Amino acid sequence: ISTIVGMVIVFVGKHFFDDWTDKRKEERKLKERPEMLNKNSKIMQSISACLIRLQAYTGCSRAAIFEYSNGNYTHANISMQYIDCTYEVTDETTMPIINNFKRVSITPYLNQVLLIGKGDGGFARVTDHDEDKEIRTMQQYWNTSTAYNFRITDVVWDGVVGLSWIGKDVVLSQDE
């Protein structure tokens, strides 16, 4: 009997301890959440401020950050890659795309991504009269005449900063 009572005490004690530690973890998360939100808010404000400065400096219609994700896999275990516009600043005449540019298939943009990845300067310039039909079609779809996309890091898959002009054929200098 003492063995059975001992096992019951250990079993109940373990569940009580597990519940208690889970509750403490949840309380800790709730305490940390405002701090995390404040930190994220400051980061987002800093990124937006940088995009505003880029837009003012270049005179672009849109300055945005595009990030890549690997959200799903096909039944054949092939990665489905997407692009998301995560930050955007536009001028008064440019319609924002940030709300519509979520989980967009990378397929029509793949040539452009590969160009950015291969480029010596870590960027690619594309226009609405580009030789590549897919790039030209996407430029026309988003009503963009000229776009420059710059790698954020040394790896293009970490994301790009995109600068777009509507109704202008723009060529940035090396200094810019």
mmCIF file of N, CA, C and O in Angstrom, residues 35-139:
data_model
loop_
_atom_site.group_PDB
_atom_site.id
_atom_site.type_symbol
_atom_site.label_atom_id
_atom_site.label_comp_id
_atom_site.label_asym_id
_atom_site.label_seq_id
_atom_site.Cartn_x
_atom_site.Cartn_y
_atom_site.Cartn_z
ATOM 1 N N GLU A 35 7.149 44.810 -23.171
ATOM 2 C CA GLU A 35 8.530 45.180 -23.493
ATOM 3 C C GLU A 35 8.854 44.804 -24.938
ATOM 4 O O GLU A 35 9.481 45.567 -25.662
ATOM 5 N N MET A 36 8.423 43.611 -25.343
ATOM 6 C CA MET A 36 8.677 43.151 -26.705
ATOM 7 C C MET A 36 7.929 44.027 -27.716
ATOM 8 O O MET A 36 8.473 44.397 -28.753
ATOM 9 N N LEU A 37 6.698 44.381 -27.390
ATOM 10 C CA LEU A 37 5.922 45.246 -28.284
ATOM 11 C C LEU A 37 6.575 46.617 -28.423
ATOM 12 O O LEU A 37 6.642 47.169 -29.516
ATOM 13 N N ASN A 38 7.054 47.155 -27.316
ATOM 14 C CA ASN A 38 7.747 48.450 -27.367
ATOM 15 C C ASN A 38 9.006 48.361 -28.211
ATOM 16 O O ASN A 38 9.288 49.242 -29.022
ATOM 17 N N LYS A 39 9.779 47.301 -28.015
ATOM 18 C CA LYS A 39 11.005 47.120 -28.786
ATOM 19 C C LYS A 39 10.679 46.984 -30.278
ATOM 20 O O LYS A 39 11.298 47.635 -31.116
ATOM 21 N N ASN A 40 9.696 46.156 -30.607
ATOM 22 C CA ASN A 40 9.296 45.986 -32.009
ATOM 23 C C ASN A 40 8.782 47.289 -32.602
ATOM 24 O O ASN A 40 9.052 47.603 -33.763
ATOM 25 N N SER A 41 8.041 48.042 -31.820
ATOM 26 C CA SER A 41 7.525 49.337 -32.281
ATOM 27 C C SER A 41 8.654 50.288 -32.628
ATOM 28 O O SER A 41 8.618 50.964 -33.653
ATOM 29 N N LYS A 42 9.675 50.324 -31.786
ATOM 30 C CA LYS A 42 10.822 51.198 -32.036
ATOM 31 C C LYS A 42 11.573 50.763 -33.291
ATOM 32 O O LYS A 42 12.006 51.600 -34.089
ATOM 33 N N ILE A 43 11.729 49.461 -33.477
ATOM 34 C CA ILE A 43 12.394 48.956 -34.679
ATOM 35 C C ILE A 43 11.596 49.341 -35.918
ATOM 36 O O ILE A 43 12.154 49.826 -36.911
ATOM 37 N N MET A 44 10.283 49.146 -35.871
ATOM 38 C CA MET A 44 9.427 49.479 -37.021
ATOM 39 C C MET A 44 9.479 50.975 -37.325
ATOM 40 O O MET A 44 9.532 51.372 -38.493
ATOM 41 N N GLN A 45 9.492 51.808 -36.294
ATOM 42 C CA GLN A 45 9.585 53.253 -36.492
ATOM 43 C C GLN A 45 10.921 53.630 -37.125
ATOM 44 O O GLN A 45 10.977 54.489 -38.006
ATOM 45 N N SER A 46 11.989 52.983 -36.691
ATOM 46 C CA SER A 46 13.316 53.258 -37.258
ATOM 47 C C SER A 46 13.360 52.867 -38.732
ATOM 48 O O SER A 46 13.913 53.602 -39.559
ATOM 49 N N ILE A 47 12.805 51.716 -39.062
ATOM 50 C CA ILE A 47 12.800 51.265 -40.457
ATOM 51 C C ILE A 47 11.978 52.225 -41.312
ATOM 52 O O ILE A 47 12.409 52.631 -42.397
ATOM 53 N N SER A 48 10.815 52.613 -40.838
ATOM 54 C CA SER A 48 9.972 53.565 -41.581
ATOM 55 C C SER A 48 10.686 54.901 -41.768
ATOM 56 O O SER A 48 10.618 55.498 -42.847
ATOM 57 N N ALA A 49 11.382 55.362 -40.740
ATOM 58 C CA ALA A 49 12.127 56.626 -40.840
ATOM 59 C C ALA A 49 13.218 56.523 -41.908
ATOM 60 O O ALA A 49 13.438 57.463 -42.683
ATOM 61 N N CYS A 50 13.900 55.383 -41.963
ATOM 62 C CA CYS A 50 14.932 55.175 -43.001
ATOM 63 C C CYS A 50 14.309 55.190 -44.390
ATOM 64 O O CYS A 50 14.866 55.789 -45.324
ATOM 65 N N LEU A 51 13.157 54.554 -44.539
ATOM 66 C CA LEU A 51 12.494 54.544 -45.850
ATOM 67 C C LEU A 51 12.045 55.951 -46.252
ATOM 68 O O LEU A 51 12.145 56.325 -47.428
ATOM 69 N N ILE A 52 11.586 56.730 -45.292
ATOM 70 C CA ILE A 52 11.176 58.115 -45.577
ATOM 71 C C ILE A 52 12.387 58.923 -46.059
ATOM 72 O O ILE A 52 12.302 59.680 -47.024
ATOM 73 N N ARG A 53 13.536 58.743 -45.403
ATOM 74 C CA ARG A 53 14.752 59.445 -45.822
ATOM 75 C C ARG A 53 15.198 58.999 -47.219
ATOM 76 O O ARG A 53 15.599 59.828 -48.041
ATOM 77 N N LEU A 54 15.122 57.697 -47.488
ATOM 78 C CA LEU A 54 15.473 57.187 -48.823
ATOM 79 C C LEU A 54 14.567 57.782 -49.896
ATOM 80 O O LEU A 54 15.019 58.186 -50.964
ATOM 81 N N GLN A 55 13.286 57.834 -49.586
ATOM 82 C CA GLN A 55 12.330 58.392 -50.546
ATOM 83 C C GLN A 55 12.614 59.872 -50.796
ATOM 84 O O GLN A 55 12.616 60.324 -51.940
ATOM 85 N N ALA A 56 12.880 60.613 -49.746
ATOM 86 C CA ALA A 56 13.171 62.040 -49.893
ATOM 87 C C ALA A 56 14.460 62.253 -50.686
ATOM 88 O O ALA A 56 14.538 63.137 -51.541
ATOM 89 N N TYR A 57 15.466 61.442 -50.435
ATOM 90 C CA TYR A 57 16.760 61.583 -51.108
ATOM 91 C C TYR A 57 16.666 61.234 -52.591
ATOM 92 O O TYR A 57 17.252 61.922 -53.429
ATOM 93 N N THR A 58 15.950 60.169 -52.912
ATOM 94 C CA THR A 58 15.914 59.689 -54.302
ATOM 95 C C THR A 58 14.740 60.239 -55.107
ATOM 96 O O THR A 58 14.754 60.159 -56.330
ATOM 97 N N GLY A 59 13.721 60.748 -54.426
ATOM 98 C CA GLY A 59 12.533 61.220 -55.131
ATOM 99 C C GLY A 59 11.689 60.085 -55.686
ATOM 100 O O GLY A 59 10.884 60.285 -56.602
ATOM 101 N N CYS A 60 11.847 58.888 -55.135
ATOM 102 C CA CYS A 60 11.081 57.741 -55.645
ATOM 103 C C CYS A 60 9.615 57.836 -55.227
ATOM 104 O O CYS A 60 9.264 58.518 -54.268
ATOM 105 N N SER A 61 8.782 57.145 -55.969
ATOM 106 C CA SER A 61 7.354 57.102 -55.661
ATOM 107 C C SER A 61 7.073 56.157 -54.495
ATOM 108 O O SER A 61 6.139 56.368 -53.730
ATOM 109 N N ARG A 62 7.880 55.092 -54.405
ATOM 110 C CA ARG A 62 7.688 54.091 -53.361
ATOM 111 C C ARG A 62 9.051 53.620 -52.868
ATOM 112 O O ARG A 62 9.941 53.334 -53.656
ATOM 113 N N ALA A 63 9.190 53.526 -51.553
ATOM 114 C CA ALA A 63 10.350 52.885 -50.927
ATOM 115 C C ALA A 63 9.770 51.784 -50.044
ATOM 116 O O ALA A 63 8.873 52.041 -49.236
ATOM 117 N N ALA A 64 10.250 50.568 -50.242
ATOM 118 C CA ALA A 64 9.650 49.446 -49.523
ATOM 119 C C ALA A 64 10.696 48.389 -49.207
ATOM 120 O O ALA A 64 11.757 48.334 -49.827
ATOM 121 N N ILE A 65 10.353 47.552 -48.251
ATOM 122 C CA ILE A 65 11.175 46.391 -47.936
ATOM 123 C C ILE A 65 10.360 45.158 -48.286
ATOM 124 O O ILE A 65 9.183 45.038 -47.912
ATOM 125 N N PHE A 66 11.004 44.260 -49.025
ATOM 126 C CA PHE A 66 10.388 43.004 -49.426
ATOM 127 C C PHE A 66 11.194 41.872 -48.805
ATOM 128 O O PHE A 66 12.419 41.840 -48.918
ATOM 129 N N GLU A 67 10.489 40.968 -48.136
ATOM 130 C CA GLU A 67 11.153 39.840 -47.503
ATOM 131 C C GLU A 67 10.605 38.545 -48.075
ATOM 132 O O GLU A 67 9.459 38.470 -48.484
ATOM 133 N N TYR A 68 11.457 37.533 -48.075
ATOM 134 C CA TYR A 68 11.103 36.238 -48.640
ATOM 135 C C TYR A 68 10.801 35.258 -47.527
ATOM 136 O O TYR A 68 11.394 35.314 -46.457
ATOM 137 N N SER A 69 9.862 34.362 -47.794
ATOM 138 C CA SER A 69 9.543 33.331 -46.804
ATOM 139 C C SER A 69 9.353 32.000 -47.511
ATOM 140 O O SER A 69 9.128 31.941 -48.717
ATOM 141 N N ASN A 70 9.452 30.974 -46.726
ATOM 142 C CA ASN A 70 9.324 29.620 -47.224
ATOM 143 C C ASN A 70 8.186 28.999 -46.435
ATOM 144 O O ASN A 70 8.400 28.254 -45.498
ATOM 145 N N GLY A 71 6.965 29.337 -46.826
ATOM 146 C CA GLY A 71 5.812 28.982 -46.022
ATOM 147 C C GLY A 71 5.317 27.564 -46.127
ATOM 148 O O GLY A 71 4.925 26.965 -45.145
ATOM 149 N N ASN A 72 5.312 26.981 -47.288
ATOM 150 C CA ASN A 72 4.692 25.675 -47.479
ATOM 151 C C ASN A 72 5.553 24.785 -48.349
ATOM 152 O O ASN A 72 6.480 25.248 -49.003
ATOM 153 N N TYR A 73 5.177 23.533 -48.385
ATOM 154 C CA TYR A 73 5.808 22.576 -49.281
ATOM 155 C C TYR A 73 4.721 21.876 -50.087
ATOM 156 O O TYR A 73 3.625 21.638 -49.578
ATOM 157 N N THR A 74 5.022 21.552 -51.318
ATOM 158 C CA THR A 74 4.084 20.788 -52.140
ATOM 159 C C THR A 74 4.105 19.337 -51.678
ATOM 160 O O THR A 74 4.937 18.947 -50.854
ATOM 161 N N HIS A 75 3.201 18.522 -52.239
ATOM 162 C CA HIS A 75 3.196 17.097 -51.905
ATOM 163 C C HIS A 75 4.497 16.429 -52.329
ATOM 164 O O HIS A 75 4.895 15.419 -51.763
ATOM 165 N N ALA A 76 5.176 17.007 -53.315
ATOM 166 C CA ALA A 76 6.462 16.476 -53.770
ATOM 167 C C ALA A 76 7.625 17.019 -52.929
ATOM 168 O O ALA A 76 8.778 16.857 -53.287
ATOM 169 N N ASN A 77 7.293 17.711 -51.820
ATOM 170 C CA ASN A 77 8.279 18.285 -50.906
ATOM 171 C C ASN A 77 9.129 19.378 -51.562
ATOM 172 O O ASN A 77 10.297 19.542 -51.253
ATOM 173 N N ILE A 78 8.514 20.120 -52.476
ATOM 174 C CA ILE A 78 9.180 21.252 -53.115
ATOM 175 C C ILE A 78 8.754 22.517 -52.377
ATOM 176 O O ILE A 78 7.577 22.746 -52.121
ATOM 177 N N SER A 79 9.727 23.330 -52.043
ATOM 178 C CA SER A 79 9.476 24.546 -51.280
ATOM 179 C C SER A 79 8.653 25.542 -52.093
ATOM 180 O O SER A 79 8.944 25.807 -53.250
ATOM 181 N N MET A 80 7.638 26.109 -51.471
ATOM 182 C CA MET A 80 6.840 27.180 -52.077
ATOM 183 C C MET A 80 7.337 28.478 -51.459
ATOM 184 O O MET A 80 7.164 28.706 -50.273
ATOM 185 N N GLN A 81 7.968 29.313 -52.265
ATOM 186 C CA GLN A 81 8.552 30.533 -51.736
ATOM 187 C C GLN A 81 7.669 31.728 -52.062
ATOM 188 O O GLN A 81 7.072 31.799 -53.133
ATOM 189 N N TYR A 82 7.639 32.662 -51.114
ATOM 190 C CA TYR A 82 6.786 33.840 -51.228
ATOM 191 C C TYR A 82 7.566 35.115 -50.970
ATOM 192 O O TYR A 82 8.616 35.099 -50.341
ATOM 193 N N ILE A 83 6.988 36.217 -51.438
ATOM 194 C CA ILE A 83 7.514 37.551 -51.150
ATOM 195 C C ILE A 83 6.432 38.308 -50.395
ATOM 196 O O ILE A 83 5.253 38.230 -50.739
ATOM 197 N N ASP A 84 6.854 39.056 -49.390
ATOM 198 C CA ASP A 84 5.945 39.922 -48.641
ATOM 199 C C ASP A 84 6.515 41.329 -48.610
ATOM 200 O O ASP A 84 7.710 41.508 -48.367
ATOM 201 N N CYS A 85 5.666 42.310 -48.844
ATOM 202 C CA CYS A 85 6.053 43.700 -48.621
ATOM 203 C C CYS A 85 5.801 43.945 -47.142
ATOM 204 O O CYS A 85 4.651 43.929 -46.690
ATOM 205 N N THR A 86 6.882 44.143 -46.384
ATOM 206 C CA THR A 86 6.741 44.268 -44.932
ATOM 207 C C THR A 86 6.758 45.720 -44.444
ATOM 208 O O THR A 86 6.276 46.003 -43.348
ATOM 209 N N TYR A 87 7.318 46.608 -45.233
ATOM 210 C CA TYR A 87 7.335 48.046 -44.905
ATOM 211 C C TYR A 87 7.192 48.808 -46.205
ATOM 212 O O TYR A 87 7.730 48.393 -47.238
ATOM 213 N N GLU A 88 6.519 49.955 -46.150
ATOM 214 C CA GLU A 88 6.350 50.747 -47.372
ATOM 215 C C GLU A 88 6.066 52.202 -47.039
ATOM 216 O O GLU A 88 5.362 52.502 -46.078
ATOM 217 N N VAL A 89 6.652 53.073 -47.856
ATOM 218 C CA VAL A 89 6.379 54.508 -47.796
ATOM 219 C C VAL A 89 6.106 54.932 -49.237
ATOM 220 O O VAL A 89 6.854 54.569 -50.142
ATOM 221 N N THR A 90 5.033 55.683 -49.451
ATOM 222 C CA THR A 90 4.712 56.147 -50.804
ATOM 223 C C THR A 90 4.504 57.655 -50.805
ATOM 224 O O THR A 90 4.224 58.253 -49.767
ATOM 225 N N ASP A 91 4.624 58.233 -52.014
ATOM 226 C CA ASP A 91 4.295 59.653 -52.125
ATOM 227 C C ASP A 91 2.770 59.797 -52.200
ATOM 228 O O ASP A 91 2.033 58.810 -52.173
ATOM 229 N N GLU A 92 2.309 61.029 -52.305
ATOM 230 C CA GLU A 92 0.862 61.295 -52.251
ATOM 231 C C GLU A 92 0.096 60.730 -53.443
ATOM 232 O O GLU A 92 -1.101 60.499 -53.350
ATOM 233 N N THR A 93 0.769 60.511 -54.566
ATOM 234 C CA THR A 93 0.065 60.067 -55.768
ATOM 235 C C THR A 93 0.198 58.563 -56.017
ATOM 236 O O THR A 93 -0.403 58.048 -56.956
ATOM 237 N N THR A 94 0.952 57.872 -55.200
ATOM 238 C CA THR A 94 1.192 56.443 -55.416
ATOM 239 C C THR A 94 0.331 55.606 -54.478
ATOM 240 O O THR A 94 0.333 55.816 -53.269
ATOM 241 N N MET A 95 -0.368 54.655 -55.069
ATOM 242 C CA MET A 95 -1.221 53.758 -54.288
ATOM 243 C C MET A 95 -0.343 52.734 -53.554
ATOM 244 O O MET A 95 0.473 52.069 -54.168
ATOM 245 N N PRO A 96 -0.486 52.619 -52.241
ATOM 246 C CA PRO A 96 0.306 51.630 -51.497
ATOM 247 C C PRO A 96 -0.037 50.196 -51.936
ATOM 248 O O PRO A 96 -1.177 49.902 -52.291
ATOM 249 N N ILE A 97 0.965 49.330 -51.885
ATOM 250 C CA ILE A 97 0.750 47.931 -52.253
ATOM 251 C C ILE A 97 0.908 46.993 -51.058
ATOM 252 O O ILE A 97 0.641 45.802 -51.172
ATOM 253 N N ILE A 98 1.306 47.527 -49.919
ATOM 254 C CA ILE A 98 1.669 46.697 -48.771
ATOM 255 C C ILE A 98 0.552 45.733 -48.359
ATOM 256 O O ILE A 98 0.821 44.592 -47.981
ATOM 257 N N ASN A 99 -0.688 46.145 -48.425
ATOM 258 C CA ASN A 99 -1.782 45.268 -48.000
ATOM 259 C C ASN A 99 -2.091 44.168 -49.012
ATOM 260 O O ASN A 99 -2.665 43.144 -48.648
ATOM 261 N N ASN A 100 -1.742 44.387 -50.273
ATOM 262 C CA ASN A 100 -1.999 43.383 -51.310
ATOM 263 C C ASN A 100 -0.782 42.523 -51.610
ATOM 264 O O ASN A 100 -0.911 41.479 -52.241
ATOM 265 N N PHE A 101 0.382 42.950 -51.176
ATOM 266 C CA PHE A 101 1.619 42.256 -51.515
ATOM 267 C C PHE A 101 2.037 41.366 -50.347
ATOM 268 O O PHE A 101 3.070 41.564 -49.717
ATOM 269 N N LYS A 102 1.204 40.386 -50.043
ATOM 270 C CA LYS A 102 1.466 39.426 -48.968
ATOM 271 C C LYS A 102 1.387 38.023 -49.553
ATOM 272 O O LYS A 102 0.483 37.705 -50.321
ATOM 273 N N ARG A 103 2.361 37.192 -49.193
ATOM 274 C CA ARG A 103 2.418 35.810 -49.663
ATOM 275 C C ARG A 103 2.244 35.726 -51.179
ATOM 276 O O ARG A 103 1.511 34.892 -51.701
ATOM 277 N N VAL A 104 2.943 36.594 -51.876
ATOM 278 C CA VAL A 104 2.938 36.597 -53.337
ATOM 279 C C VAL A 104 3.958 35.554 -53.806
ATOM 280 O O VAL A 104 5.089 35.554 -53.330
ATOM 281 N N SER A 105 3.546 34.709 -54.710
ATOM 282 C CA SER A 105 4.458 33.682 -55.217
ATOM 283 C C SER A 105 5.698 34.338 -55.808
ATOM 284 O O SER A 105 5.615 35.342 -56.518
ATOM 285 N N ILE A 106 6.841 33.740 -55.542
ATOM 286 C CA ILE A 106 8.099 34.301 -56.025
ATOM 287 C C ILE A 106 8.300 34.035 -57.520
ATOM 288 O O ILE A 106 9.124 34.688 -58.162
ATOM 289 N N THR A 107 7.550 33.120 -58.090
ATOM 290 C CA THR A 107 7.782 32.681 -59.466
ATOM 291 C C THR A 107 7.924 33.825 -60.469
ATOM 292 O O THR A 107 8.904 33.859 -61.210
ATOM 293 N N PRO A 108 6.994 34.802 -60.516
ATOM 294 C CA PRO A 108 7.177 35.870 -61.511
ATOM 295 C C PRO A 108 8.369 36.777 -61.225
ATOM 296 O O PRO A 108 8.817 37.517 -62.090
ATOM 297 N N TYR A 109 8.885 36.748 -60.007
ATOM 298 C CA TYR A 109 9.984 37.628 -59.601
ATOM 299 C C TYR A 109 11.327 36.906 -59.545
ATOM 300 O O TYR A 109 12.338 37.519 -59.211
ATOM 301 N N LEU A 110 11.332 35.628 -59.839
ATOM 302 C CA LEU A 110 12.545 34.839 -59.660
ATOM 303 C C LEU A 110 13.723 35.362 -60.478
ATOM 304 O O LEU A 110 14.838 35.451 -59.966
ATOM 305 N N ASN A 111 13.492 35.746 -61.727
ATOM 306 C CA ASN A 111 14.585 36.286 -62.549
ATOM 307 C C ASN A 111 15.173 37.546 -61.922
ATOM 308 O O ASN A 111 16.384 37.751 -61.924
ATOM 309 N N GLN A 112 14.311 38.383 -61.383
ATOM 310 C CA GLN A 112 14.774 39.615 -60.745
ATOM 311 C C GLN A 112 15.573 39.297 -59.479
ATOM 312 O O GLN A 112 16.616 39.895 -59.229
ATOM 313 N N VAL A 113 15.103 38.341 -58.689
ATOM 314 C CA VAL A 113 15.818 37.946 -57.474
ATOM 315 C C VAL A 113 17.201 37.398 -57.829
ATOM 316 O O VAL A 113 18.200 37.733 -57.189
ATOM 317 N N LEU A 114 17.249 36.586 -58.872
ATOM 318 C CA LEU A 114 18.538 36.027 -59.303
ATOM 319 C C LEU A 114 19.475 37.124 -59.804
ATOM 320 O O LEU A 114 20.678 37.083 -59.544
ATOM 321 N N LEU A 115 18.925 38.127 -60.487
ATOM 322 C CA LEU A 115 19.732 39.273 -60.928
ATOM 323 C C LEU A 115 20.351 40.005 -59.737
ATOM 324 O O LEU A 115 21.526 40.354 -59.743
ATOM 325 N N ILE A 116 19.544 40.228 -58.724
ATOM 326 C CA ILE A 116 20.019 40.929 -57.528
ATOM 327 C C ILE A 116 21.102 40.109 -56.848
ATOM 328 O O ILE A 116 22.123 40.637 -56.403
ATOM 329 N N GLY A 117 20.896 38.805 -56.778
ATOM 330 C CA GLY A 117 21.863 37.926 -56.134
ATOM 331 C C GLY A 117 23.190 37.860 -56.868
ATOM 332 O O GLY A 117 24.247 37.773 -56.257
ATOM 333 N N LYS A 118 23.152 37.939 -58.202
ATOM 334 C CA LYS A 118 24.365 37.846 -59.013
ATOM 335 C C LYS A 118 25.081 39.181 -59.159
ATOM 336 O O LYS A 118 26.270 39.225 -59.391
ATOM 337 N N GLY A 119 24.331 40.271 -59.070
ATOM 338 C CA GLY A 119 24.894 41.589 -59.341
ATOM 339 C C GLY A 119 26.075 41.937 -58.456
ATOM 340 O O GLY A 119 26.088 41.637 -57.271
ATOM 341 N N ASP A 120 27.065 42.588 -59.069
ATOM 342 C CA ASP A 120 28.263 42.990 -58.326
ATOM 343 C C ASP A 120 27.934 43.972 -57.210
ATOM 344 O O ASP A 120 28.490 43.915 -56.134
ATOM 345 N N GLY A 121 27.030 44.894 -57.481
ATOM 346 C CA GLY A 121 26.701 45.916 -56.495
ATOM 347 C C GLY A 121 25.605 45.502 -55.540
ATOM 348 O O GLY A 121 25.201 46.271 -54.678
ATOM 349 N N GLY A 122 25.072 44.299 -55.696
ATOM 350 C CA GLY A 122 24.000 43.844 -54.819
ATOM 351 C C GLY A 122 22.663 44.470 -55.134
ATOM 352 O O GLY A 122 21.816 44.591 -54.266
ATOM 353 N N PHE A 123 22.480 44.864 -56.397
ATOM 354 C CA PHE A 123 21.200 45.459 -56.767
ATOM 355 C C PHE A 123 20.878 45.108 -58.218
ATOM 356 O O PHE A 123 21.716 44.617 -58.963
ATOM 357 N N ALA A 124 19.633 45.376 -58.571
ATOM 358 C CA ALA A 124 19.205 45.220 -59.963
ATOM 359 C C ALA A 124 18.292 46.389 -60.312
ATOM 360 O O ALA A 124 17.505 46.843 -59.482
ATOM 361 N N ARG A 125 18.427 46.874 -61.539
ATOM 362 C CA ARG A 125 17.547 47.922 -62.061
ATOM 363 C C ARG A 125 16.661 47.269 -63.100
ATOM 364 O O ARG A 125 17.137 46.575 -63.993
ATOM 365 N N VAL A 126 15.360 47.461 -62.963
ATOM 366 C CA VAL A 126 14.415 46.924 -63.937
ATOM 367 C C VAL A 126 13.463 48.031 -64.368
ATOM 368 O O VAL A 126 13.230 48.998 -63.627
ATOM 369 N N THR A 127 12.945 47.895 -65.578
ATOM 370 C CA THR A 127 12.032 48.912 -66.113
ATOM 371 C C THR A 127 10.823 48.243 -66.750
ATOM 372 O O THR A 127 10.804 47.033 -66.966
ATOM 373 N N ASP A 128 9.838 49.070 -67.059
ATOM 374 C CA ASP A 128 8.643 48.545 -67.714
ATOM 375 C C ASP A 128 8.879 48.222 -69.188
ATOM 376 O O ASP A 128 7.977 47.749 -69.868
ATOM 377 N N HIS A 129 10.075 48.466 -69.691
ATOM 378 C CA HIS A 129 10.425 48.045 -71.048
ATOM 379 C C HIS A 129 11.646 47.110 -71.018
ATOM 380 O O HIS A 129 12.434 47.039 -71.940
ATOM 381 N N ASP A 130 11.760 46.360 -69.919
ATOM 382 C CA ASP A 130 12.847 45.398 -69.734
ATOM 383 C C ASP A 130 12.765 44.293 -70.790
ATOM 384 O O ASP A 130 11.684 43.981 -71.292
ATOM 385 N N GLU A 131 13.906 43.696 -71.115
ATOM 386 C CA GLU A 131 13.937 42.601 -72.087
ATOM 387 C C GLU A 131 13.220 41.361 -71.564
ATOM 388 O O GLU A 131 12.606 40.621 -72.326
ATOM 389 N N ASP A 132 13.298 41.125 -70.263
ATOM 390 C CA ASP A 132 12.656 39.966 -69.661
ATOM 391 C C ASP A 132 11.152 40.203 -69.578
ATOM 392 O O ASP A 132 10.689 41.120 -68.900
ATOM 393 N N LYS A 133 10.378 39.367 -70.253
ATOM 394 C CA LYS A 133 8.923 39.562 -70.326
ATOM 395 C C LYS A 133 8.259 39.505 -68.949
ATOM 396 O O LYS A 133 7.371 40.314 -68.656
ATOM 397 N N GLU A 134 8.689 38.582 -68.105
ATOM 398 C CA GLU A 134 8.084 38.476 -66.775
ATOM 399 C C GLU A 134 8.336 39.742 -65.957
ATOM 400 O O GLU A 134 7.438 40.250 -65.293
ATOM 401 N N ILE A 135 9.564 40.233 -65.995
ATOM 402 C CA ILE A 135 9.882 41.466 -65.260
ATOM 403 C C ILE A 135 9.070 42.623 -65.811
ATOM 404 O O ILE A 135 8.472 43.395 -65.062
ATOM 405 N N ARG A 136 9.021 42.741 -67.119
ATOM 406 C CA ARG A 136 8.267 43.820 -67.766
ATOM 407 C C ARG A 136 6.787 43.741 -67.377
ATOM 408 O O ARG A 136 6.167 44.744 -67.020
ATOM 409 N N THR A 137 6.225 42.544 -67.382
ATOM 410 C CA THR A 137 4.811 42.355 -67.030
ATOM 411 C C THR A 137 4.552 42.776 -65.590
ATOM 412 O O THR A 137 3.557 43.445 -65.301
ATOM 413 N N MET A 138 5.455 42.383 -64.666
ATOM 414 C CA MET A 138 5.253 42.751 -63.262
ATOM 415 C C MET A 138 5.408 44.255 -63.052
ATOM 416 O O MET A 138 4.666 44.851 -62.278
ATOM 417 N N GLN A 139 6.335 44.875 -63.748
ATOM 418 C CA GLN A 139 6.489 46.333 -63.661
ATOM 419 C C GLN A 139 5.206 47.017 -64.117
ATOM 420 O O GLN A 139 4.736 47.968 -63.492
#
